[in-house]
Amino acid sequence: MWKSGLKNYALQSLRLALTKALMEPEEKNFVDQLRAKLEVEWTAIREARRRAEQAREKVSKSLTEMNFVSGTLVWLYSVL
Amino acid sequence: MVVFGSLARDEFTDESDLDWTLLVDGQADSDHLHTAQAIRKKLTLAGFKEPGRTGVFGNTTFSHGLIHLIGGEDDTNRNTTQRILLLLESRGINSGEADAYARVLTGVLNRYLEEEANLVQAQAKLYKVPRFLLNDIVRFWRTMAVDFASKQRAREGEDWGLKVSKLAMSRKLIFASGLLVCFGCSLDTELSKELAKAEKPLVPLLGYLRSLVRFTPLELVARASLSHGNASTGRKIFDSYDQFLAMIADSEKRDHLKNVRPEESRTDSLFLEAREISRNFQSGLEELFFDNADLYKLTRKYGVF
């Protein structure tokens, strides 16, 4: 029993380490340059991006209000 | 929770639906249904429009199908759509790099790469275009175009003018960005440098694809326009896309487009304007994919046969 628990733990740790290792640092300079271009020249694109960011924040806030945490069902326990 | 569509693409307007799914990467639990129902209720109360009636969004999705059912009879239209859109137009909400969203993205990409007999070219130490992934992206685009006709027939031409404009612009943009993701594996010089240092070619390639799918389709096309296009190509693509977004963000014009029927496609002035925008967009994409020697070579080799 403990062996299978240990194996699962080791697998999870390995998976987490692999996921982290695969994440390259963001191409911040490129994105910043691109955003600057998009936001200065193309106003409808700029406005759509602004609205999308606002809407995602609203979705995020709604989930937080539900006490919904990604990966768990915390909100259910608070309701029950 | 993962969002798709215009919210993920950074193209949101007041009229946009909210396409989302509760992505589960783990043990099945009967409470998942209640969680999805609670999310739906909360988002509706917050004023968001419910997803369309195809049933692709607004419910629960399990990672198993997305990762394991690529091709074959069990790879339903819904599964293919969710998988490709997860790669090309999605965002995790309140999720970190160790959560389901990041794990599933990595899992799906890894699955595509596992199917390649060789990741690297035989003659030179360069990555090949990942053909399995490319074929699935091409299949998704062609299926979407065929399904457009099927849905129009079933719904008696409802919203025809708006939907055909979206097909020619935002849907085509997703396809173009997918091609660029695949072609980038073979073209990116920084990635080639990583390959030279790597013990196993899979790791840098997977990392590269993971980094690319974080960009929106428009950002991916902009990236390619900067690297492989010229000022005129970029301007043509982005000017037309900006005009398209301005048109569909205007509720009066959007409603007008919705009501245009196929038989009015050569007479309705707003639809003709939308068609001109989509032609300019297409022309910009053609310049990007066919006028640059590197992209042309790959488009010719992988884009048709």
Tab-separated table of C-alpha atoms in Angstrom:
chain	number	residue	atom	x	y	z
A	1	MET	CA	0.000	0.000	0.000
A	2	TRP	CA	2.675	2.487	1.115
A	3	LYS	CA	4.716	1.533	-1.917
A	4	SER	CA	1.918	2.466	-4.312
A	5	GLY	CA	1.384	5.748	-2.391
A	6	LEU	CA	5.062	6.536	-2.696
A	7	LYS	CA	5.031	5.641	-6.383
A	8	ASN	CA	2.061	7.967	-6.982
A	9	TYR	CA	3.781	10.752	-5.071
A	10	ALA	CA	6.968	10.259	-7.076
A	11	LEU	CA	5.028	10.294	-10.341
A	12	GLN	CA	3.182	13.468	-9.372
A	13	SER	CA	6.452	15.174	-8.381
A	14	LEU	CA	8.037	14.139	-11.653
A	15	ARG	CA	5.080	15.452	-13.622
A	16	LEU	CA	5.184	18.775	-11.777
A	17	ALA	CA	8.949	19.083	-12.311
A	18	LEU	CA	8.556	18.304	-16.028
A	19	THR	CA	5.778	20.861	-16.430
A	20	LYS	CA	7.898	23.546	-14.724
A	21	ALA	CA	10.989	22.642	-16.740
A	22	LEU	CA	9.076	22.999	-19.978
A	23	MET	CA	7.947	26.529	-19.216
A	24	GLU	CA	10.318	28.946	-20.904
A	25	PRO	CA	10.512	32.522	-19.578
A	26	GLU	CA	7.945	34.678	-21.331
A	27	GLU	CA	9.110	36.548	-24.388
A	28	LYS	CA	8.351	39.751	-22.582
A	29	ASN	CA	10.195	42.115	-24.893
A	30	PHE	CA	8.516	40.773	-27.968
A	31	VAL	CA	5.058	40.831	-26.422
A	32	ASP	CA	5.568	44.364	-25.137
A	33	GLN	CA	6.671	45.564	-28.572
A	34	LEU	CA	3.761	43.839	-30.217
A	35	ARG	CA	1.249	45.181	-27.723
A	36	ALA	CA	2.591	48.676	-28.232
A	37	LYS	CA	2.115	48.377	-31.996
A	38	LEU	CA	-1.358	46.904	-31.679
A	39	GLU	CA	-2.497	49.480	-29.175
A	40	VAL	CA	-1.259	52.538	-31.020
A	41	GLU	CA	-2.375	51.754	-34.568
A	42	TRP	CA	-5.427	49.537	-34.442
A	43	THR	CA	-8.109	50.952	-32.191
A	44	ALA	CA	-10.768	48.230	-32.592
A	45	ILE	CA	-8.181	45.548	-31.818
A	46	ARG	CA	-7.041	47.581	-28.837
A	47	GLU	CA	-10.610	47.995	-27.590
A	48	ALA	CA	-11.390	44.276	-28.036
A	49	ARG	CA	-8.261	43.371	-26.085
A	50	ARG	CA	-9.221	45.774	-23.298
A	51	ARG	CA	-12.739	44.345	-23.107
A	52	ALA	CA	-11.412	40.778	-23.102
A	53	GLU	CA	-9.079	41.555	-20.234
A	54	GLN	CA	-11.896	43.188	-18.282
A	55	ALA	CA	-14.254	40.275	-18.971
A	56	ARG	CA	-11.646	37.709	-17.895
A	57	GLU	CA	-11.154	39.621	-14.661
A	58	LYS	CA	-14.918	39.538	-14.137
A	59	VAL	CA	-15.010	35.768	-14.758
A	60	SER	CA	-12.105	35.315	-12.380
A	61	LYS	CA	-13.871	37.422	-9.735
A	62	SER	CA	-17.061	35.380	-10.148
A	63	LEU	CA	-15.118	32.161	-9.591
A	64	THR	CA	-13.406	33.634	-6.553
A	65	GLU	CA	-16.780	34.669	-5.130
A	66	MET	CA	-17.885	31.040	-5.510
A	67	ASN	CA	-14.807	30.054	-3.546
A	68	PHE	CA	-13.866	27.997	-6.590
A	69	VAL	CA	-10.205	27.136	-6.601
A	70	SER	CA	-8.746	25.452	-9.651
A	71	GLY	CA	-7.943	21.835	-8.898
A	72	THR	CA	-10.285	21.551	-5.934
A	73	LEU	CA	-13.955	21.752	-5.126
A	74	VAL	CA	-13.580	24.093	-2.169
A	75	TRP	CA	-16.832	25.864	-2.979
A	76	LEU	CA	-18.847	22.662	-2.529
A	77	TYR	CA	-17.575	22.149	0.982
A	78	SER	CA	-18.452	25.700	1.877
A	79	VAL	CA	-21.991	25.217	0.551
A	80	LEU	CA	-22.640	21.825	2.153
B	1	MET	CA	-11.845	26.590	-15.725
B	2	VAL	CA	-10.839	27.326	-19.308
B	3	VAL	CA	-12.292	29.994	-21.599
B	4	PHE	CA	-12.283	29.894	-25.393
B	5	GLY	CA	-13.522	32.026	-28.291
B	6	SER	CA	-13.286	35.797	-28.419
B	7	LEU	CA	-12.571	36.022	-24.693
B	8	ALA	CA	-9.432	33.915	-25.096
B	9	ARG	CA	-8.467	35.496	-28.439
B	10	ASP	CA	-8.595	39.032	-26.972
B	11	GLU	CA	-11.403	39.947	-29.358
B	12	PHE	CA	-14.254	40.383	-26.906
B	13	THR	CA	-17.195	42.690	-27.606
B	14	ASP	CA	-20.375	43.438	-25.649
B	15	GLU	CA	-22.204	41.018	-27.935
B	16	SER	CA	-19.813	38.084	-27.437
B	17	ASP	CA	-20.834	34.741	-25.921
B	18	LEU	CA	-18.763	33.331	-23.116
B	19	ASP	CA	-17.400	29.932	-24.203
B	20	TRP	CA	-16.000	27.990	-21.247
B	21	THR	CA	-15.469	24.482	-19.932
B	22	LEU	CA	-14.667	22.935	-16.589
B	23	LEU	CA	-11.538	20.974	-17.481
B	24	VAL	CA	-11.034	17.888	-15.322
B	25	ASP	CA	-7.663	16.167	-15.296
B	26	GLY	CA	-8.057	13.517	-12.631
B	27	GLN	CA	-10.535	11.227	-10.990
B	28	ALA	CA	-14.150	11.445	-12.159
B	29	ASP	CA	-16.485	12.783	-9.484
B	30	SER	CA	-20.274	13.143	-9.577
B	31	ASP	CA	-19.858	16.619	-8.097
B	32	HIS	CA	-18.259	17.847	-11.323
B	33	LEU	CA	-21.742	18.248	-12.773
B	34	HIS	CA	-22.853	20.403	-9.830
B	35	THR	CA	-19.692	22.486	-10.133
B	36	ALA	CA	-20.319	23.099	-13.842
B	37	GLN	CA	-23.963	23.978	-13.119
B	38	ALA	CA	-22.921	26.399	-10.377
B	39	ILE	CA	-20.389	28.056	-12.682
B	40	ARG	CA	-23.008	28.426	-15.433
B	41	LYS	CA	-25.454	30.026	-13.002
B	42	LYS	CA	-22.848	32.379	-11.573
B	43	LEU	CA	-21.669	33.527	-15.008
B	44	THR	CA	-25.228	34.134	-16.185
B	45	LEU	CA	-25.899	36.205	-13.049
B	46	ALA	CA	-22.712	38.156	-13.769
B	47	GLY	CA	-24.253	39.157	-17.122
B	48	PHE	CA	-22.352	36.886	-19.517
B	49	LYS	CA	-24.093	35.405	-22.533
B	50	GLU	CA	-24.326	31.622	-22.526
B	51	PRO	CA	-22.298	29.625	-25.067
B	52	GLY	CA	-23.896	28.689	-28.393
B	53	ARG	CA	-26.145	25.687	-28.698
B	54	THR	CA	-23.636	23.250	-30.197
B	55	GLY	CA	-22.914	21.812	-26.737
B	56	VAL	CA	-19.150	22.121	-27.238
B	57	PHE	CA	-18.894	24.610	-24.361
B	58	GLY	CA	-20.615	25.390	-21.068
B	59	ASN	CA	-20.024	22.010	-19.437
B	60	THR	CA	-17.370	19.579	-18.237
B	61	THR	CA	-14.466	18.221	-20.312
B	62	PHE	CA	-12.193	15.364	-19.275
B	63	SER	CA	-8.541	15.347	-20.214
B	64	HIS	CA	-8.539	11.681	-21.192
B	65	GLY	CA	-10.523	12.226	-24.395
B	66	LEU	CA	-8.499	15.275	-25.391
B	67	ILE	CA	-5.162	13.511	-25.012
B	68	HIS	CA	-5.929	9.945	-26.019
B	69	LEU	CA	-8.709	10.161	-28.580
B	70	ILE	CA	-6.920	11.819	-31.474
B	71	GLY	CA	-8.292	10.334	-34.667
B	72	GLY	CA	-10.482	7.270	-34.940
B	73	GLU	CA	-14.215	6.896	-34.437
B	74	ASP	CA	-14.207	8.084	-30.832
B	75	ASP	CA	-12.661	11.421	-31.772
B	76	THR	CA	-15.962	13.222	-32.117
B	77	ASN	CA	-16.414	16.618	-33.690
B	78	ARG	CA	-16.806	18.053	-30.169
B	79	ASN	CA	-13.578	16.411	-28.988
B	80	THR	CA	-11.583	17.615	-32.012
B	81	THR	CA	-12.968	21.140	-31.649
B	82	GLN	CA	-12.162	21.324	-27.948
B	83	ARG	CA	-8.674	19.917	-28.475
B	84	ILE	CA	-7.666	22.244	-31.300
B	85	LEU	CA	-9.239	25.278	-29.663
B	86	LEU	CA	-7.518	24.380	-26.400
B	87	LEU	CA	-4.249	24.697	-28.318
B	88	LEU	CA	-5.040	27.713	-30.459
B	89	GLU	CA	-7.550	29.885	-28.598
B	90	SER	CA	-7.896	29.167	-24.899
B	91	ARG	CA	-6.939	30.604	-21.529
B	92	GLY	CA	-7.011	29.139	-18.060
B	93	ILE	CA	-8.818	31.259	-15.501
B	94	ASN	CA	-7.375	31.320	-11.983
B	95	SER	CA	-5.076	28.474	-12.929
B	96	GLY	CA	-1.345	28.139	-12.470
B	97	GLU	CA	1.275	26.152	-14.300
B	98	ALA	CA	0.741	23.084	-12.117
B	99	ASP	CA	-3.023	23.028	-12.720
B	100	ALA	CA	-5.156	21.008	-15.102
B	101	TYR	CA	-5.003	23.548	-17.930
B	102	ALA	CA	-1.197	23.586	-18.185
B	103	ARG	CA	-0.919	19.835	-17.688
B	104	VAL	CA	-3.457	19.058	-20.392
B	105	LEU	CA	-1.886	21.466	-22.900
B	106	THR	CA	1.458	19.755	-22.368
B	107	GLY	CA	-0.188	16.324	-22.537
B	108	VAL	CA	-1.960	17.051	-25.829
B	109	LEU	CA	1.163	18.479	-27.475
B	110	ASN	CA	3.250	15.597	-26.195
B	111	ARG	CA	0.743	13.157	-27.666
B	112	TYR	CA	1.018	14.779	-31.116
B	113	LEU	CA	4.810	14.677	-30.993
B	114	GLU	CA	4.878	11.052	-29.820
B	115	GLU	CA	3.224	10.040	-33.082
B	116	GLU	CA	6.097	11.395	-35.166
B	117	ALA	CA	8.580	8.704	-36.218
B	118	ASN	CA	11.335	11.332	-36.256
B	119	LEU	CA	11.266	14.856	-34.887
B	120	VAL	CA	14.445	15.898	-36.647
B	121	GLN	CA	15.291	16.033	-40.360
B	122	ALA	CA	17.533	13.288	-41.737
B	123	GLN	CA	20.036	15.504	-43.554
B	124	ALA	CA	20.402	18.382	-41.102
B	125	LYS	CA	19.918	18.918	-37.399
B	126	LEU	CA	16.700	20.808	-37.873
B	127	TYR	CA	13.209	20.073	-36.611
B	128	LYS	CA	10.636	18.777	-39.066
B	129	VAL	CA	7.148	20.228	-39.289
B	130	PRO	CA	5.036	18.128	-36.852
B	131	ARG	CA	2.792	16.574	-39.467
B	132	PHE	CA	0.353	14.809	-37.119
B	133	LEU	CA	-0.439	18.100	-35.370
B	134	LEU	CA	-0.557	19.943	-38.702
B	135	ASN	CA	-2.971	17.408	-40.207
B	136	ASP	CA	-5.286	17.708	-37.218
B	137	ILE	CA	-5.300	21.507	-37.496
B	138	VAL	CA	-6.028	21.274	-41.241
B	139	ARG	CA	-8.765	18.714	-40.569
B	140	PHE	CA	-10.316	20.984	-37.931
B	141	TRP	CA	-10.420	23.945	-40.328
B	142	ARG	CA	-11.898	21.946	-43.210
B	143	THR	CA	-14.449	20.281	-40.905
B	144	MET	CA	-15.453	23.661	-39.511
B	145	ALA	CA	-16.023	24.971	-43.043
B	146	VAL	CA	-18.108	21.912	-43.993
B	147	ASP	CA	-20.073	22.075	-40.732
B	148	PHE	CA	-20.815	25.715	-41.417
B	149	ALA	CA	-22.855	24.624	-44.441
B	150	SER	CA	-24.498	21.837	-42.469
B	151	LYS	CA	-25.512	24.134	-39.590
B	152	GLN	CA	-26.809	26.761	-42.000
B	153	ARG	CA	-28.982	24.166	-43.676
B	154	ALA	CA	-30.291	22.874	-40.343
B	155	ARG	CA	-30.996	26.378	-39.040
B	156	GLU	CA	-32.478	27.696	-42.275
B	157	GLY	CA	-29.790	30.322	-42.819
B	158	GLU	CA	-30.058	31.900	-39.372
B	159	ASP	CA	-27.391	34.594	-38.747
B	160	TRP	CA	-25.884	33.761	-42.163
B	161	GLY	CA	-24.189	37.100	-42.902
B	162	LEU	CA	-22.464	37.325	-39.518
B	163	LYS	CA	-21.410	33.688	-39.449
B	164	VAL	CA	-19.947	33.724	-42.955
B	165	SER	CA	-17.963	36.861	-42.070
B	166	LYS	CA	-16.627	35.188	-38.927
B	167	LEU	CA	-15.675	32.097	-40.930
B	168	ALA	CA	-13.711	34.252	-43.369
B	169	MET	CA	-11.983	36.228	-40.601
B	170	SER	CA	-11.694	34.905	-37.035
B	171	ARG	CA	-12.005	31.204	-37.932
B	172	LYS	CA	-9.509	31.567	-40.783
B	173	LEU	CA	-7.185	33.419	-38.413
B	174	ILE	CA	-7.183	30.399	-36.064
B	175	PHE	CA	-6.217	28.135	-38.969
B	176	ALA	CA	-3.463	30.483	-40.138
B	177	SER	CA	-2.067	30.703	-36.610
B	178	GLY	CA	-2.110	26.888	-36.351
B	179	LEU	CA	-0.108	26.560	-39.563
B	180	LEU	CA	2.382	29.107	-38.250
B	181	VAL	CA	2.798	27.189	-34.988
B	182	CYS	CA	3.661	24.028	-36.970
B	183	PHE	CA	5.890	25.776	-39.512
B	184	GLY	CA	7.694	27.597	-36.695
B	185	CYS	CA	9.143	24.270	-35.502
B	186	SER	CA	11.123	24.044	-38.717
B	187	LEU	CA	11.878	27.759	-39.166
B	188	ASP	CA	12.670	29.163	-35.736
B	189	THR	CA	16.421	29.823	-35.477
B	190	GLU	CA	16.397	30.066	-31.675
B	191	LEU	CA	14.757	26.658	-31.484
B	192	SER	CA	17.415	25.239	-33.814
B	193	LYS	CA	20.103	26.513	-31.429
B	194	GLU	CA	18.318	24.769	-28.548
B	195	LEU	CA	18.204	21.573	-30.580
B	196	ALA	CA	21.960	21.656	-31.112
B	197	LYS	CA	22.472	21.628	-27.323
B	198	ALA	CA	19.683	19.186	-26.449
B	199	GLU	CA	20.238	15.555	-25.532
B	200	LYS	CA	16.695	14.633	-26.515
B	201	PRO	CA	14.953	16.651	-29.251
B	202	LEU	CA	11.505	16.293	-27.661
B	203	VAL	CA	12.136	18.594	-24.678
B	204	PRO	CA	12.970	21.866	-26.491
B	205	LEU	CA	10.307	21.231	-29.113
B	206	LEU	CA	7.615	20.646	-26.512
B	207	GLY	CA	8.754	23.739	-24.629
B	208	TYR	CA	8.678	25.756	-27.848
B	209	LEU	CA	5.154	24.646	-28.748
B	210	ARG	CA	3.992	25.324	-25.177
B	211	SER	CA	5.412	28.842	-25.388
B	212	LEU	CA	3.773	29.504	-28.781
B	213	VAL	CA	0.274	28.385	-27.832
B	214	ARG	CA	0.266	30.989	-25.060
B	215	PHE	CA	-0.048	33.688	-27.726
B	216	THR	CA	-3.380	34.632	-29.237
B	217	PRO	CA	-3.901	33.805	-32.947
B	218	LEU	CA	-3.558	37.486	-33.826
B	219	GLU	CA	-0.283	37.693	-31.893
B	220	LEU	CA	1.019	34.608	-33.713
B	221	VAL	CA	0.199	36.139	-37.096
B	222	ALA	CA	1.794	39.416	-35.991
B	223	ARG	CA	4.895	37.498	-34.916
B	224	ALA	CA	5.119	35.837	-38.334
B	225	SER	CA	4.438	39.126	-40.131
B	226	LEU	CA	7.368	40.680	-38.262
B	227	SER	CA	9.681	37.740	-39.026
B	228	HIS	CA	8.608	36.669	-42.511
B	229	GLY	CA	6.400	39.383	-43.946
B	230	ASN	CA	6.887	43.004	-44.845
B	231	ALA	CA	5.242	46.210	-43.700
B	232	SER	CA	2.605	46.079	-46.403
B	233	THR	CA	1.618	42.484	-45.562
B	234	GLY	CA	1.300	43.223	-41.862
B	235	ARG	CA	-0.689	46.369	-42.536
B	236	LYS	CA	-3.074	44.564	-44.875
B	237	ILE	CA	-3.746	41.810	-42.345
B	238	PHE	CA	-4.096	44.052	-39.315
B	239	ASP	CA	-5.970	46.887	-41.012
B	240	SER	CA	-8.580	44.434	-42.273
B	241	TYR	CA	-8.831	42.618	-38.959
B	242	ASP	CA	-9.233	45.924	-37.147
B	243	GLN	CA	-12.051	46.894	-39.549
B	244	PHE	CA	-13.711	43.515	-38.987
B	245	LEU	CA	-13.604	43.863	-35.191
B	246	ALA	CA	-14.937	47.431	-35.421
B	247	MET	CA	-17.831	46.162	-37.538
B	248	ILE	CA	-18.876	43.314	-35.258
B	249	ALA	CA	-18.450	45.452	-32.121
B	250	ASP	CA	-21.073	47.857	-33.503
B	251	SER	CA	-24.358	46.307	-32.369
B	252	GLU	CA	-26.366	47.906	-35.194
B	253	LYS	CA	-24.005	46.595	-37.885
B	254	ARG	CA	-23.734	43.224	-36.192
B	255	ASP	CA	-27.523	42.834	-36.141
B	256	HIS	CA	-27.707	43.925	-39.757
B	257	LEU	CA	-25.108	41.346	-40.792
B	258	LYS	CA	-26.974	38.635	-38.899
B	259	ASN	CA	-30.043	39.279	-41.000
B	260	VAL	CA	-28.308	39.179	-44.390
B	261	ARG	CA	-29.444	36.135	-46.371
B	262	PRO	CA	-27.322	34.334	-48.993
B	263	GLU	CA	-29.464	35.740	-51.812
B	264	GLU	CA	-28.634	39.298	-50.631
B	265	SER	CA	-24.866	38.675	-50.618
B	266	ARG	CA	-24.312	40.640	-53.848
B	267	THR	CA	-26.559	43.556	-53.052
B	268	ASP	CA	-26.384	44.318	-49.336
B	269	SER	CA	-23.934	47.212	-48.903
B	270	LEU	CA	-22.750	46.280	-45.388
B	271	PHE	CA	-22.196	42.666	-46.390
B	272	LEU	CA	-20.260	43.829	-49.455
B	273	GLU	CA	-18.125	45.963	-47.134
B	274	ALA	CA	-17.539	42.921	-44.887
B	275	ARG	CA	-16.637	40.846	-47.941
B	276	GLU	CA	-14.110	43.445	-49.095
B	277	ILE	CA	-12.530	43.375	-45.617
B	278	SER	CA	-12.270	39.580	-45.734
B	279	ARG	CA	-10.745	39.711	-49.231
B	280	ASN	CA	-8.055	42.105	-48.029
B	281	PHE	CA	-7.423	39.830	-45.059
B	282	GLN	CA	-7.124	36.814	-47.358
B	283	SER	CA	-4.800	38.749	-49.644
B	284	GLY	CA	-2.578	39.651	-46.662
B	285	LEU	CA	-2.447	36.020	-45.551
B	286	GLU	CA	-1.605	34.896	-49.093
B	287	GLU	CA	1.278	37.370	-49.187
B	288	LEU	CA	2.511	36.122	-45.819
B	289	PHE	CA	2.380	32.432	-46.735
B	290	PHE	CA	3.388	32.641	-50.410
B	291	ASP	CA	5.677	35.662	-50.855
B	292	ASN	CA	8.270	34.750	-48.248
B	293	ALA	CA	10.624	32.053	-49.556
B	294	ASP	CA	10.788	30.058	-46.284
B	295	LEU	CA	7.056	30.070	-45.586
B	296	TYR	CA	6.283	29.428	-49.255
B	297	LYS	CA	8.436	26.303	-49.249
B	298	LEU	CA	6.566	24.874	-46.269
B	299	THR	CA	3.136	26.001	-47.471
B	300	ARG	CA	3.748	24.292	-50.788
B	301	LYS	CA	5.072	21.118	-49.187
B	302	TYR	CA	2.548	20.750	-46.348
B	303	GLY	CA	-0.376	22.981	-47.191
B	304	VAL	CA	-1.993	21.035	-49.992
B	305	PHE	CA	-1.008	17.346	-50.265
